[in-house]
Amino acid sequence: MKNVKKIAIMGHGVVGSGVAEIFLGNHQNIENKTQVSSEIKYILDLRDFPGLSYSDKFIKDFNLIANDDEISVVVETMGGLNPAYTFVKTCLEKGKSVVTSNKELVAEKGAELLSIARSKNVKFLFEASVGGGIPIIRPLSQCLAANNILEINGILNGTTNYILTCMIRDGVSFEDALAQAQKLGYAEKDPSADVLGLDACRKICILASIAFSKHVYPKYAHAEGITKITLKDVEYAKAWGGAIKLVASAKLLENGKVALETSPAFVSSENPLSSVNDVFNAAFIKGDAVGDVMLYGRGAGKEPTASAVLSDVIEALNSTDSGLALNWSDCDYDITEPYENLKNRMYLRVSGSDLCGLDKVFSEREEVGAVCGECAFITPAISYSELAAKTEQLAALGISVDAAIRVLDI
Amino acid sequence: MKNVKKIAIMGHGVVGSGVAEIFLGNHQNIENKTQVSSEIKYILDLRDFPGLSYSDKFIKDFNLIANDDEISVVVETMGGLNPAYTFVKTCLEKGKSVVTSNKELVAEKGAELLSIARSKNVKFLFEASVGGGIPIIRPLSQCLAANNILEINGILNGTTNYILTCMIRDGVSFEDALAQAQKLGYAEKDPSADVLGLDACRKICILASIAFSKHVYPKYAHAEGITKITLKDVEYAKAWGGAIKLVASAKLLENGKVALETSPAFVSSENPLSSVNDVFNAAFIKGDAVGDVMLYGRGAGKEPTASAVLSDVIEALNSTDSGLALNWSDCDYDITEPYENLKNRMYLRVSGSDLCGLDKVFSEREEVGAVCGECAFITPAISYSELAAKTEQLAALGISVDAAIRVLDI
């Protein structure tokens, strides 16, 4: 008789329940692929879930998992930093492989947890932490392993992409689009982590850590959300030949530092990212050998995210070693280029009773549109510190900068 | 001192030379990722390559590789079925892992070679056989492993996609676009395997074999190329709101059979595949949990393909077992649905001095455009056998069907 590997799931929320349901529903298919027998032994949740076919598996005490040598793979789908961090760390130290969908945990503690996993020869896997069901982590770390990764640009947050899509397609305001997203369950009651860009920022930090083999901490990364995007700018973007997207970017600079920026960007319609709409996500990766690669799909949702978690579970069940390493080193110093130095072409919308002074400050500019007392244009590549200086110069000439959005040049 | 793993490359053509160059150029990066030392010991080619930094590695006798126990990983980039098949089989039987970019080999002999690899506990890997540098094989087999795959639609041949892009964008004829592709090195002197759809067909057979866990042999698959596509149809596709693409499709039917078809298709501009242009490739995959996923990038070329080969080499160097299985069973009978039964909405362009008879044969149709004596329209979903019958009915009414192209409905 075959050895049956035992799994524990911590957290029976949206993702955790999806993992349990798909694991049970597609079990035959999964056993065929893993060539080992496996079953869920525990599900940890403080709530009760009576009436499920697997209600008997629920427990409320984490120590039952930690101290049960039969459990070889633990799935963490609780979210948040605590107690997830303590639980995951304990499981790894006890020699159990851990699979998580928790981007906050990976972005803040990835290097440490990977290091523990290596020392115990078990796996710490987190395909679901970025891009929901889209294969991103494994393609980036394995399929592109022979490349020096030069640049990653991603639409990594479904909530904000849905809101922007509504603004672009239906001409509704940010506030109305947000309300619509909340009504459909695409945005949380407190949407700040999404609309302020923090969620996308955590995800690009994870991708940058893989790409550049050093942990990039979110505290060093610039994040700006979409709350200031107006329909006026959406229309100017269309006139320019593109769309505004919340883009999370990581780029290796010649000085060895990483330019890391999560902010709205004008994306040309020639770029495949411009047609990533609704709650879809995509990561656009540039490698020195492979050139451009894009990975596209549903960036959130119960089943897609559970699909990604289970791909990791299958790998953890199947493997006999810590394997092809997700492997980045800790580095608690700032490897990012200071924000003020980041250079982009910029879209600017300015206003004033007399715009003649513009020529003095931005002699070179690509005009996007103008109406009485207002002008929208694209600047040559300038740094944010140069932009700040020029904004002051314009103010002195009675011209105010009402919107400033970078242009994505890949 | 660390054990140094030895690699042999068979075939120093476009891909093989790319593998050698990137392996040597990015070697530090690759060693960091594999955590084992590795070096190229032999390169098998009948030609001489003097003046390279690694000219001393060339050999002409395959037996040197087969009989050298130091060689643990063999890269096959010769192409064609023979002698690649014999060489690869011998290497696997000798307990060496094999990595190949050879789609013909995998499409014809995949099941057998996978089975030998399993029995010897080594790897047979072929990420580069479909979609060049795009991560497809590993995402499909691993990242989506918890899914039942429902459908795959791919633009899997760069040559034909380049030709169609020229026709669509520049309005040049098929013949002129082909000549242009040949001039740029995107098409071979004898372009028949590409333009007749055979290359794309082999690739969808490989993807279908992974998705449905049974070997789907190309001889059972319908392939139709782009040689009959006219600028007239290209224009009607635009008027309809899409583009003509050569699409390779595999879909699981309710009766358990696989609908397998490689042929031109009208692709709506709402579908991300419609904006895959030039030599780019993409695979659009539908899984029951993950929903829609698209993988996009350079489908051919020296560096992108070598990038994919090297990702497999890294996996083979690193692993201690046959690992997460690319694993499909042989099945030398036809699991495909007969071509005549495949059902699609169809674009038809018909002509005749009197088109009134159309109403009798296609009472329901979505008109795309009409000029004197010609009409273009989309039919409801019909099978190819129904289409043949209706084409005869139309002929009896003096109406000829001048073009028939399926509509891709995903």
Tab-separated table of N, CA, C and O in Angstrom, chain A residues 22 26 29-30 32-35 118 127 133-135 138-139 141-148 213 272 275 280 284 288-298 303-304 307-308 310-311 314-315 318-321 323-325 327, chain B residues 22 26 29-30 32-33 35 118 127 133-135 138-139 141-148 213 272 275 280 284 288-298 303-304 307-308 310-311 314-315 318-321 323-325 327:
chain	number	residue	atom	x	y	z
A	22	ILE	N	-11.215	22.341	-4.535
A	22	ILE	CA	-10.589	21.855	-5.773
A	22	ILE	C	-9.741	20.613	-5.497
A	22	ILE	O	-9.713	19.679	-6.300
A	26	ASN	N	-10.903	17.637	-7.761
A	26	ASN	CA	-10.002	17.174	-8.828
A	26	ASN	C	-8.980	16.175	-8.290
A	26	ASN	O	-7.866	16.058	-8.818
A	29	ASN	N	-7.305	13.484	-10.626
A	29	ASN	CA	-6.394	14.176	-11.526
A	29	ASN	C	-5.089	14.548	-10.816
A	29	ASN	O	-3.988	14.356	-11.343
A	30	ILE	N	-5.204	15.043	-9.601
A	30	ILE	CA	-4.014	15.455	-8.847
A	30	ILE	C	-3.176	14.233	-8.456
A	30	ILE	O	-1.948	14.254	-8.573
A	32	ASN	N	-2.976	11.441	-10.068
A	32	ASN	CA	-2.297	10.985	-11.282
A	32	ASN	C	-1.027	11.790	-11.524
A	32	ASN	O	-0.009	11.256	-11.949
A	33	LYS	N	-1.121	13.092	-11.268
A	33	LYS	CA	0.027	13.936	-11.568
A	33	LYS	C	1.109	13.820	-10.511
A	33	LYS	O	2.285	13.984	-10.811
A	34	THR	N	0.730	13.616	-9.261
A	34	THR	CA	1.763	13.552	-8.235
A	34	THR	C	2.336	12.165	-8.089
A	34	THR	O	3.442	11.995	-7.616
A	35	GLN	N	1.575	11.156	-8.476
A	35	GLN	CA	2.018	9.782	-8.282
A	35	GLN	C	2.269	9.449	-6.821
A	35	GLN	O	3.026	8.545	-6.504
A	118	ARG	N	15.496	26.111	3.164
A	118	ARG	CA	16.724	25.501	2.627
A	118	ARG	C	17.455	24.704	3.695
A	118	ARG	O	17.895	23.581	3.470
A	127	GLU	N	3.530	30.515	-5.419
A	127	GLU	CA	3.048	30.876	-6.765
A	127	GLU	C	1.820	31.786	-6.698
A	127	GLU	O	1.651	32.701	-7.500
A	133	GLY	N	-4.015	33.170	-10.246
A	133	GLY	CA	-3.821	31.915	-10.949
A	133	GLY	C	-2.799	31.946	-12.055
A	133	GLY	O	-2.426	30.898	-12.600
A	134	ILE	N	-2.326	33.122	-12.413
A	134	ILE	CA	-1.377	33.203	-13.533
A	134	ILE	C	-0.050	32.580	-13.150
A	134	ILE	O	0.509	32.913	-12.112
A	135	PRO	N	0.464	31.681	-13.973
A	135	PRO	CA	1.812	31.188	-13.717
A	135	PRO	C	2.810	32.337	-13.874
A	135	PRO	O	3.001	32.836	-14.982
A	138	ARG	N	6.914	30.606	-10.997
A	138	ARG	CA	7.672	29.471	-11.519
A	138	ARG	C	8.267	29.800	-12.889
A	138	ARG	O	9.461	29.552	-13.105
A	139	PRO	N	7.489	30.373	-13.821
A	139	PRO	CA	8.112	30.780	-15.088
A	139	PRO	C	9.290	31.732	-14.883
A	139	PRO	O	10.335	31.567	-15.503
A	141	SER	N	11.212	32.142	-12.167
A	141	SER	CA	12.361	31.577	-11.449
A	141	SER	C	12.955	30.375	-12.166
A	141	SER	O	14.131	30.108	-12.045
A	142	GLN	N	12.131	29.650	-12.936
A	142	GLN	CA	12.642	28.430	-13.563
A	142	GLN	C	12.773	28.574	-15.084
A	142	GLN	O	13.847	28.382	-15.637
A	143	CYS	N	11.670	28.914	-15.756
A	143	CYS	CA	11.708	28.923	-17.224
A	143	CYS	C	12.661	29.986	-17.747
A	143	CYS	O	13.193	29.859	-18.835
A	144	LEU	N	12.832	31.070	-17.000
A	144	LEU	CA	13.718	32.133	-17.464
A	144	LEU	C	15.033	32.141	-16.684
A	144	LEU	O	15.762	33.125	-16.672
A	145	ALA	N	15.341	30.993	-16.060
A	145	ALA	CA	16.496	30.934	-15.155
A	145	ALA	C	17.822	31.207	-15.854
A	145	ALA	O	18.782	31.654	-15.221
A	146	ALA	N	17.904	30.966	-17.152
A	146	ALA	CA	19.170	31.185	-17.857
A	146	ALA	C	19.346	32.646	-18.267
A	146	ALA	O	20.378	33.027	-18.804
A	147	ASN	N	18.319	33.450	-18.035
A	147	ASN	CA	18.371	34.861	-18.422
A	147	ASN	C	18.865	35.744	-17.290
A	147	ASN	O	18.618	35.466	-16.119
A	148	ASN	N	19.513	36.841	-17.652
A	148	ASN	CA	19.593	37.965	-16.752
A	148	ASN	C	18.310	38.762	-16.967
A	148	ASN	O	18.049	39.236	-18.077
A	213	SER	N	17.624	38.344	-7.238
A	213	SER	CA	18.238	37.462	-6.236
A	213	SER	C	18.569	38.137	-4.912
A	213	SER	O	19.391	37.641	-4.144
A	272	PRO	N	1.171	45.266	-25.275
A	272	PRO	CA	0.110	44.325	-24.892
A	272	PRO	C	-0.495	44.612	-23.513
A	272	PRO	O	-1.645	44.265	-23.272
A	275	SER	N	-4.021	46.366	-23.250
A	275	SER	CA	-5.307	45.697	-23.450
A	275	SER	C	-5.615	44.665	-22.372
A	275	SER	O	-6.473	43.807	-22.548
A	280	PHE	N	-8.345	41.306	-14.923
A	280	PHE	CA	-7.188	40.543	-15.385
A	280	PHE	C	-5.884	41.218	-14.970
A	280	PHE	O	-5.825	42.424	-14.775
A	284	PHE	N	4.812	41.584	-17.652
A	284	PHE	CA	5.580	41.718	-18.884
A	284	PHE	C	7.053	41.712	-18.473
A	284	PHE	O	7.507	42.606	-17.759
A	288	ASP	N	17.505	38.956	-20.998
A	288	ASP	CA	18.519	39.242	-22.020
A	288	ASP	C	18.527	38.199	-23.142
A	288	ASP	O	18.892	38.514	-24.270
A	289	ALA	N	18.112	36.977	-22.853
A	289	ALA	CA	18.078	35.956	-23.909
A	289	ALA	C	16.682	35.853	-24.530
A	289	ALA	O	16.512	35.833	-25.740
A	290	VAL	N	15.673	35.819	-23.708
A	290	VAL	CA	14.323	35.498	-24.185
A	290	VAL	C	13.635	36.687	-24.847
A	290	VAL	O	12.687	36.514	-25.601
A	291	GLY	N	14.112	37.900	-24.580
A	291	GLY	CA	13.391	39.074	-25.056
A	291	GLY	C	12.169	39.319	-24.195
A	291	GLY	O	12.235	39.178	-22.976
A	292	ASP	N	11.038	39.676	-24.837
A	292	ASP	CA	9.825	40.016	-24.099
A	292	ASP	C	8.924	38.808	-23.928
A	292	ASP	O	8.644	38.084	-24.880
A	293	VAL	N	8.444	38.631	-22.717
A	293	VAL	CA	7.486	37.566	-22.409
A	293	VAL	C	6.347	38.198	-21.617
A	293	VAL	O	6.582	39.063	-20.781
A	294	MET	N	5.104	37.801	-21.915
A	294	MET	CA	4.000	38.284	-21.092
A	294	MET	C	3.169	37.113	-20.587
A	294	MET	O	2.854	36.194	-21.338
A	295	LEU	N	2.817	37.168	-19.315
A	295	LEU	CA	1.998	36.145	-18.677
A	295	LEU	C	0.719	36.822	-18.226
A	295	LEU	O	0.761	37.820	-17.511
A	296	TYR	N	-0.418	36.281	-18.638
A	296	TYR	CA	-1.699	36.986	-18.517
A	296	TYR	C	-2.776	36.071	-17.978
A	296	TYR	O	-2.825	34.891	-18.328
A	297	GLY	N	-3.633	36.569	-17.119
A	297	GLY	CA	-4.753	35.762	-16.645
A	297	GLY	C	-5.485	36.436	-15.506
A	297	GLY	O	-5.328	37.643	-15.270
A	298	ARG	N	-6.278	35.649	-14.782
A	298	ARG	CA	-7.049	36.176	-13.662
A	298	ARG	C	-6.143	36.342	-12.461
A	298	ARG	O	-5.608	35.384	-11.941
A	303	GLU	N	-11.130	30.460	-7.235
A	303	GLU	CA	-10.624	29.297	-7.963
A	303	GLU	C	-9.254	29.552	-8.587
A	303	GLU	O	-8.364	28.693	-8.471
A	304	PRO	N	-9.053	30.695	-9.287
A	304	PRO	CA	-7.721	30.898	-9.867
A	304	PRO	C	-6.612	30.867	-8.821
A	304	PRO	O	-5.564	30.252	-9.035
A	307	SER	N	-6.036	27.418	-7.624
A	307	SER	CA	-5.323	26.669	-8.671
A	307	SER	C	-3.815	26.839	-8.512
A	307	SER	O	-3.047	25.872	-8.607
A	308	ALA	N	-3.384	28.068	-8.255
A	308	ALA	CA	-1.951	28.326	-8.089
A	308	ALA	C	-1.429	27.684	-6.804
A	308	ALA	O	-0.347	27.092	-6.789
A	310	LEU	N	-2.544	25.052	-5.371
A	310	LEU	CA	-2.471	23.598	-5.536
A	310	LEU	C	-1.323	23.169	-6.444
A	310	LEU	O	-0.786	22.074	-6.288
A	311	SER	N	-0.932	24.026	-7.401
A	311	SER	CA	0.242	23.668	-8.210
A	311	SER	C	1.465	23.549	-7.305
A	311	SER	O	2.305	22.669	-7.492
A	314	ILE	N	1.187	20.320	-5.225
A	314	ILE	CA	1.600	19.165	-6.030
A	314	ILE	C	3.130	19.081	-6.089
A	314	ILE	O	3.707	18.003	-5.936
A	315	GLU	N	3.781	20.226	-6.275
A	315	GLU	CA	5.245	20.196	-6.301
A	315	GLU	C	5.803	19.743	-4.952
A	315	GLU	O	6.726	18.923	-4.895
A	318	ASN	N	5.402	16.053	-4.361
A	318	ASN	CA	6.128	15.196	-5.279
A	318	ASN	C	7.617	15.170	-5.065
A	318	ASN	O	8.287	14.239	-5.455
A	319	SER	N	8.131	16.223	-4.457
A	319	SER	CA	9.566	16.351	-4.525
A	319	SER	C	10.222	15.773	-3.293
A	319	SER	O	9.635	15.664	-2.236
A	320	THR	N	11.446	15.409	-3.518
A	320	THR	CA	12.184	14.756	-2.450
A	320	THR	C	13.268	15.665	-1.893
A	320	THR	O	14.030	15.278	-1.029
A	321	ASP	N	13.333	16.890	-2.403
A	321	ASP	CA	14.368	17.787	-1.891
A	321	ASP	C	13.867	19.225	-1.974
A	321	ASP	O	12.755	19.488	-2.395
A	323	GLY	N	14.826	21.366	-3.924
A	323	GLY	CA	14.574	21.553	-5.334
A	323	GLY	C	15.093	22.830	-5.929
A	323	GLY	O	15.893	23.534	-5.355
A	324	LEU	N	14.608	23.097	-7.116
A	324	LEU	CA	15.069	24.228	-7.880
A	324	LEU	C	14.673	25.468	-7.148
A	324	LEU	O	13.523	25.852	-7.071
A	325	ALA	N	15.644	26.106	-6.640
A	325	ALA	CA	15.399	27.009	-5.569
A	325	ALA	C	14.864	28.336	-6.026
A	325	ALA	O	15.476	29.033	-6.797
A	327	ASN	N	15.222	31.340	-4.559
A	327	ASN	CA	16.434	31.475	-3.795
A	327	ASN	C	16.924	32.911	-3.886
A	327	ASN	O	17.559	33.288	-4.853
B	22	ILE	N	24.994	31.187	-24.574
B	22	ILE	CA	24.351	31.710	-23.362
B	22	ILE	C	24.831	30.945	-22.136
B	22	ILE	O	25.059	31.527	-21.075
B	26	ASN	N	26.328	33.422	-19.501
B	26	ASN	CA	25.600	33.631	-18.236
B	26	ASN	C	25.947	32.560	-17.203
B	26	ASN	O	25.144	32.224	-16.344
B	29	ASN	N	25.614	33.218	-13.349
B	29	ASN	CA	24.191	33.285	-13.026
B	29	ASN	C	23.568	31.891	-12.956
B	29	ASN	O	22.809	31.565	-12.034
B	30	ILE	N	23.908	31.056	-13.923
B	30	ILE	CA	23.344	29.703	-13.967
B	30	ILE	C	23.869	28.869	-12.800
B	30	ILE	O	23.119	28.152	-12.152
B	32	ASN	N	24.798	29.957	-9.907
B	32	ASN	CA	24.116	30.424	-8.692
B	32	ASN	C	22.749	29.764	-8.565
B	32	ASN	O	22.314	29.411	-7.481
B	33	LYS	N	22.078	29.631	-9.707
B	33	LYS	CA	20.725	29.094	-9.635
B	33	LYS	C	20.704	27.582	-9.459
B	33	LYS	O	19.792	27.042	-8.851
B	35	GLN	N	23.199	25.760	-8.111
B	35	GLN	CA	23.969	25.341	-6.935
B	35	GLN	C	24.786	24.076	-7.198
B	35	GLN	O	25.115	23.345	-6.276
B	118	ARG	N	11.308	7.765	-17.437
B	118	ARG	CA	10.755	7.374	-16.139
B	118	ARG	C	11.405	6.092	-15.634
B	118	ARG	O	11.774	5.980	-14.472
B	127	GLU	N	10.860	22.077	-23.021
B	127	GLU	CA	10.231	23.406	-22.949
B	127	GLU	C	10.368	24.165	-24.268
B	127	GLU	O	9.460	24.882	-24.689
B	133	GLY	N	10.976	30.679	-26.679
B	133	GLY	CA	11.348	31.083	-25.330
B	133	GLY	C	10.194	31.240	-24.370
B	133	GLY	O	10.396	31.406	-23.168
B	134	ILE	N	8.974	31.200	-24.856
B	134	ILE	CA	7.824	31.414	-23.968
B	134	ILE	C	7.686	30.249	-23.007
B	134	ILE	O	7.664	29.103	-23.440
B	135	PRO	N	7.563	30.535	-21.722
B	135	PRO	CA	7.262	29.445	-20.795
B	135	PRO	C	5.859	28.904	-21.090
B	135	PRO	O	4.877	29.613	-20.898
B	138	ARG	N	6.134	24.048	-18.993
B	138	ARG	CA	6.191	23.944	-17.550
B	138	ARG	C	4.960	24.576	-16.894
B	138	ARG	O	4.349	23.956	-16.013
B	139	PRO	N	4.554	25.791	-17.311
B	139	PRO	CA	3.300	26.324	-16.759
B	139	PRO	C	2.115	25.394	-16.977
B	139	PRO	O	1.324	25.173	-16.058
B	141	SER	N	2.096	22.082	-17.506
B	141	SER	CA	2.180	20.792	-16.817
B	141	SER	C	2.285	20.958	-15.306
B	141	SER	O	1.858	20.081	-14.569
B	142	GLN	N	2.846	22.062	-14.848
B	142	GLN	CA	3.051	22.214	-13.401
B	142	GLN	C	2.133	23.267	-12.781
B	142	GLN	O	1.379	22.979	-11.860
B	143	CYS	N	2.193	24.499	-13.303
B	143	CYS	CA	1.439	25.577	-12.651
B	143	CYS	C	-0.059	25.341	-12.749
B	143	CYS	O	-0.820	25.806	-11.915
B	144	LEU	N	-0.511	24.654	-13.795
B	144	LEU	CA	-1.941	24.413	-13.952
B	144	LEU	C	-2.292	22.957	-13.641
B	144	LEU	O	-3.351	22.465	-14.023
B	145	ALA	N	-1.403	22.294	-12.897
B	145	ALA	CA	-1.568	20.852	-12.672
B	145	ALA	C	-2.841	20.499	-11.912
B	145	ALA	O	-3.358	19.393	-12.041
B	146	ALA	N	-3.370	21.429	-11.127
B	146	ALA	CA	-4.580	21.125	-10.354
B	146	ALA	C	-5.846	21.309	-11.185
B	146	ALA	O	-6.937	21.022	-10.725
B	147	ASN	N	-5.690	21.800	-12.399
B	147	ASN	CA	-6.838	22.053	-13.266
B	147	ASN	C	-7.143	20.875	-14.176
B	147	ASN	O	-6.241	20.147	-14.593
B	148	ASN	N	-8.416	20.718	-14.517
B	148	ASN	CA	-8.743	19.985	-15.723
B	148	ASN	C	-8.649	20.988	-16.870
B	148	ASN	O	-9.363	22.001	-16.875
B	213	SER	N	-3.156	14.116	-21.105
B	213	SER	CA	-2.418	12.958	-20.563
B	213	SER	C	-2.391	11.743	-21.477
B	213	SER	O	-2.145	10.624	-21.025
B	272	PRO	N	-7.422	38.504	-26.699
B	272	PRO	CA	-6.017	38.921	-26.681
B	272	PRO	C	-5.177	38.289	-27.798
B	272	PRO	O	-4.169	38.862	-28.201
B	275	SER	N	-4.225	40.420	-30.976
B	275	SER	CA	-3.165	41.425	-31.026
B	275	SER	C	-1.771	40.818	-30.876
B	275	SER	O	-0.806	41.522	-30.592
B	280	PHE	N	5.713	37.021	-32.944
B	280	PHE	CA	5.331	36.603	-31.594
B	280	PHE	C	4.349	35.436	-31.635
B	280	PHE	O	3.626	35.249	-32.596
B	284	PHE	N	-3.234	30.389	-25.418
B	284	PHE	CA	-4.369	30.813	-24.604
B	284	PHE	C	-4.987	29.542	-24.044
B	284	PHE	O	-5.479	28.699	-24.793
B	288	ASP	N	-10.319	24.556	-15.670
B	288	ASP	CA	-11.588	24.649	-14.934
B	288	ASP	C	-11.466	25.481	-13.673
B	288	ASP	O	-12.446	26.087	-13.230
B	289	ALA	N	-10.279	25.557	-13.074
B	289	ALA	CA	-10.125	26.385	-11.878
B	289	ALA	C	-9.574	27.763	-12.220
B	289	ALA	O	-10.071	28.782	-11.771
B	290	VAL	N	-8.577	27.807	-13.060
B	290	VAL	CA	-7.845	29.062	-13.269
B	290	VAL	C	-8.566	30.001	-14.231
B	290	VAL	O	-8.311	31.200	-14.231
B	291	GLY	N	-9.501	29.481	-15.032
B	291	GLY	CA	-10.111	30.307	-16.064
B	291	GLY	C	-9.155	30.474	-17.229
B	291	GLY	O	-8.468	29.515	-17.602
B	292	ASP	N	-9.076	31.700	-17.783
B	292	ASP	CA	-8.235	31.940	-18.957
B	292	ASP	C	-6.845	32.417	-18.570
B	292	ASP	O	-6.698	33.328	-17.765
B	293	VAL	N	-5.863	31.812	-19.200
B	293	VAL	CA	-4.468	32.223	-19.003
B	293	VAL	C	-3.845	32.381	-20.386
B	293	VAL	O	-4.125	31.591	-21.282
B	294	MET	N	-3.034	33.413	-20.582
B	294	MET	CA	-2.317	33.523	-21.856
B	294	MET	C	-0.827	33.707	-21.598
B	294	MET	O	-0.418	34.486	-20.746
B	295	LEU	N	-0.025	32.968	-22.370
B	295	LEU	CA	1.428	33.032	-22.287
B	295	LEU	C	1.930	33.536	-23.629
B	295	LEU	O	1.600	32.966	-24.666
B	296	TYR	N	2.722	34.607	-23.607
B	296	TYR	CA	3.034	35.357	-24.827
B	296	TYR	C	4.520	35.662	-24.905
B	296	TYR	O	5.137	35.978	-23.877
B	297	GLY	N	5.081	35.584	-26.084
B	297	GLY	CA	6.487	35.964	-26.233
B	297	GLY	C	7.023	35.582	-27.602
B	297	GLY	O	6.263	35.309	-28.532
B	298	ARG	N	8.360	35.565	-27.699
B	298	ARG	CA	8.999	35.235	-28.970
B	298	ARG	C	8.976	33.730	-29.165
B	298	ARG	O	9.563	32.987	-28.407
B	303	GLU	N	18.269	33.120	-29.475
B	303	GLU	CA	18.388	33.337	-28.033
B	303	GLU	C	17.131	32.905	-27.268
B	303	GLU	O	17.245	32.241	-26.235
B	304	PRO	N	15.917	33.286	-27.739
B	304	PRO	CA	14.743	32.849	-26.976
B	304	PRO	C	14.650	31.332	-26.863
B	304	PRO	O	14.374	30.792	-25.776
B	307	SER	N	17.195	30.064	-24.494
B	307	SER	CA	16.774	30.382	-23.124
B	307	SER	C	15.888	29.277	-22.565
B	307	SER	O	16.049	28.848	-21.412
B	308	ALA	N	14.971	28.787	-23.387
B	308	ALA	CA	14.078	27.714	-22.941
B	308	ALA	C	14.837	26.409	-22.754
B	308	ALA	O	14.636	25.687	-21.775
B	310	LEU	N	17.918	26.081	-21.944
B	310	LEU	CA	18.754	26.172	-20.745
B	310	LEU	C	17.934	26.098	-19.458
B	310	LEU	O	18.433	25.630	-18.434
B	311	SER	N	16.681	26.541	-19.504
B	311	SER	CA	15.851	26.379	-18.301
B	311	SER	C	15.688	24.897	-17.991
B	311	SER	O	15.689	24.485	-16.829
B	314	ILE	N	19.010	23.521	-16.600
B	314	ILE	CA	19.137	23.862	-15.176
B	314	ILE	C	18.307	22.907	-14.331
B	314	ILE	O	18.770	22.413	-13.300
B	315	GLU	N	17.100	22.613	-14.779
B	315	GLU	CA	16.273	21.662	-14.016
B	315	GLU	C	16.932	20.285	-13.979
B	315	GLU	O	16.975	19.632	-12.932
B	318	ASN	N	19.892	20.114	-11.670
B	318	ASN	CA	19.582	20.322	-10.265
B	318	ASN	C	18.874	19.175	-9.595
B	318	ASN	O	18.916	19.036	-8.395
B	319	SER	N	18.187	18.374	-10.403
B	319	SER	CA	17.258	17.476	-9.762
B	319	SER	C	17.883	16.130	-9.521
B	319	SER	O	18.815	15.706	-10.183
B	320	THR	N	17.323	15.471	-8.553
B	320	THR	CA	17.872	14.187	-8.155
B	320	THR	C	16.923	13.050	-8.543
B	320	THR	O	17.164	11.904	-8.239
B	321	ASP	N	15.827	13.377	-9.197
B	321	ASP	CA	14.886	12.324	-9.581
B	321	ASP	C	14.200	12.711	-10.893
B	321	ASP	O	14.470	13.762	-11.456
B	323	GLY	N	11.270	13.512	-11.202
B	323	GLY	CA	10.608	14.749	-10.839
B	323	GLY	C	9.179	14.887	-11.295
B	323	GLY	O	8.524	13.930	-11.678
B	324	LEU	N	8.712	16.090	-11.186
B	324	LEU	CA	7.322	16.390	-11.469
B	324	LEU	C	7.068	16.105	-12.914
B	324	LEU	O	7.526	16.758	-13.819
B	325	ALA	N	6.295	15.127	-13.122
B	325	ALA	CA	6.312	14.436	-14.356
B	325	ALA	C	5.575	15.142	-15.455
B	325	ALA	O	4.397	15.387	-15.355
B	327	ASN	N	4.146	13.735	-18.167
B	327	ASN	CA	3.760	12.350	-18.006
B	327	ASN	C	2.496	12.085	-18.798
B	327	ASN	O	1.399	12.406	-18.352
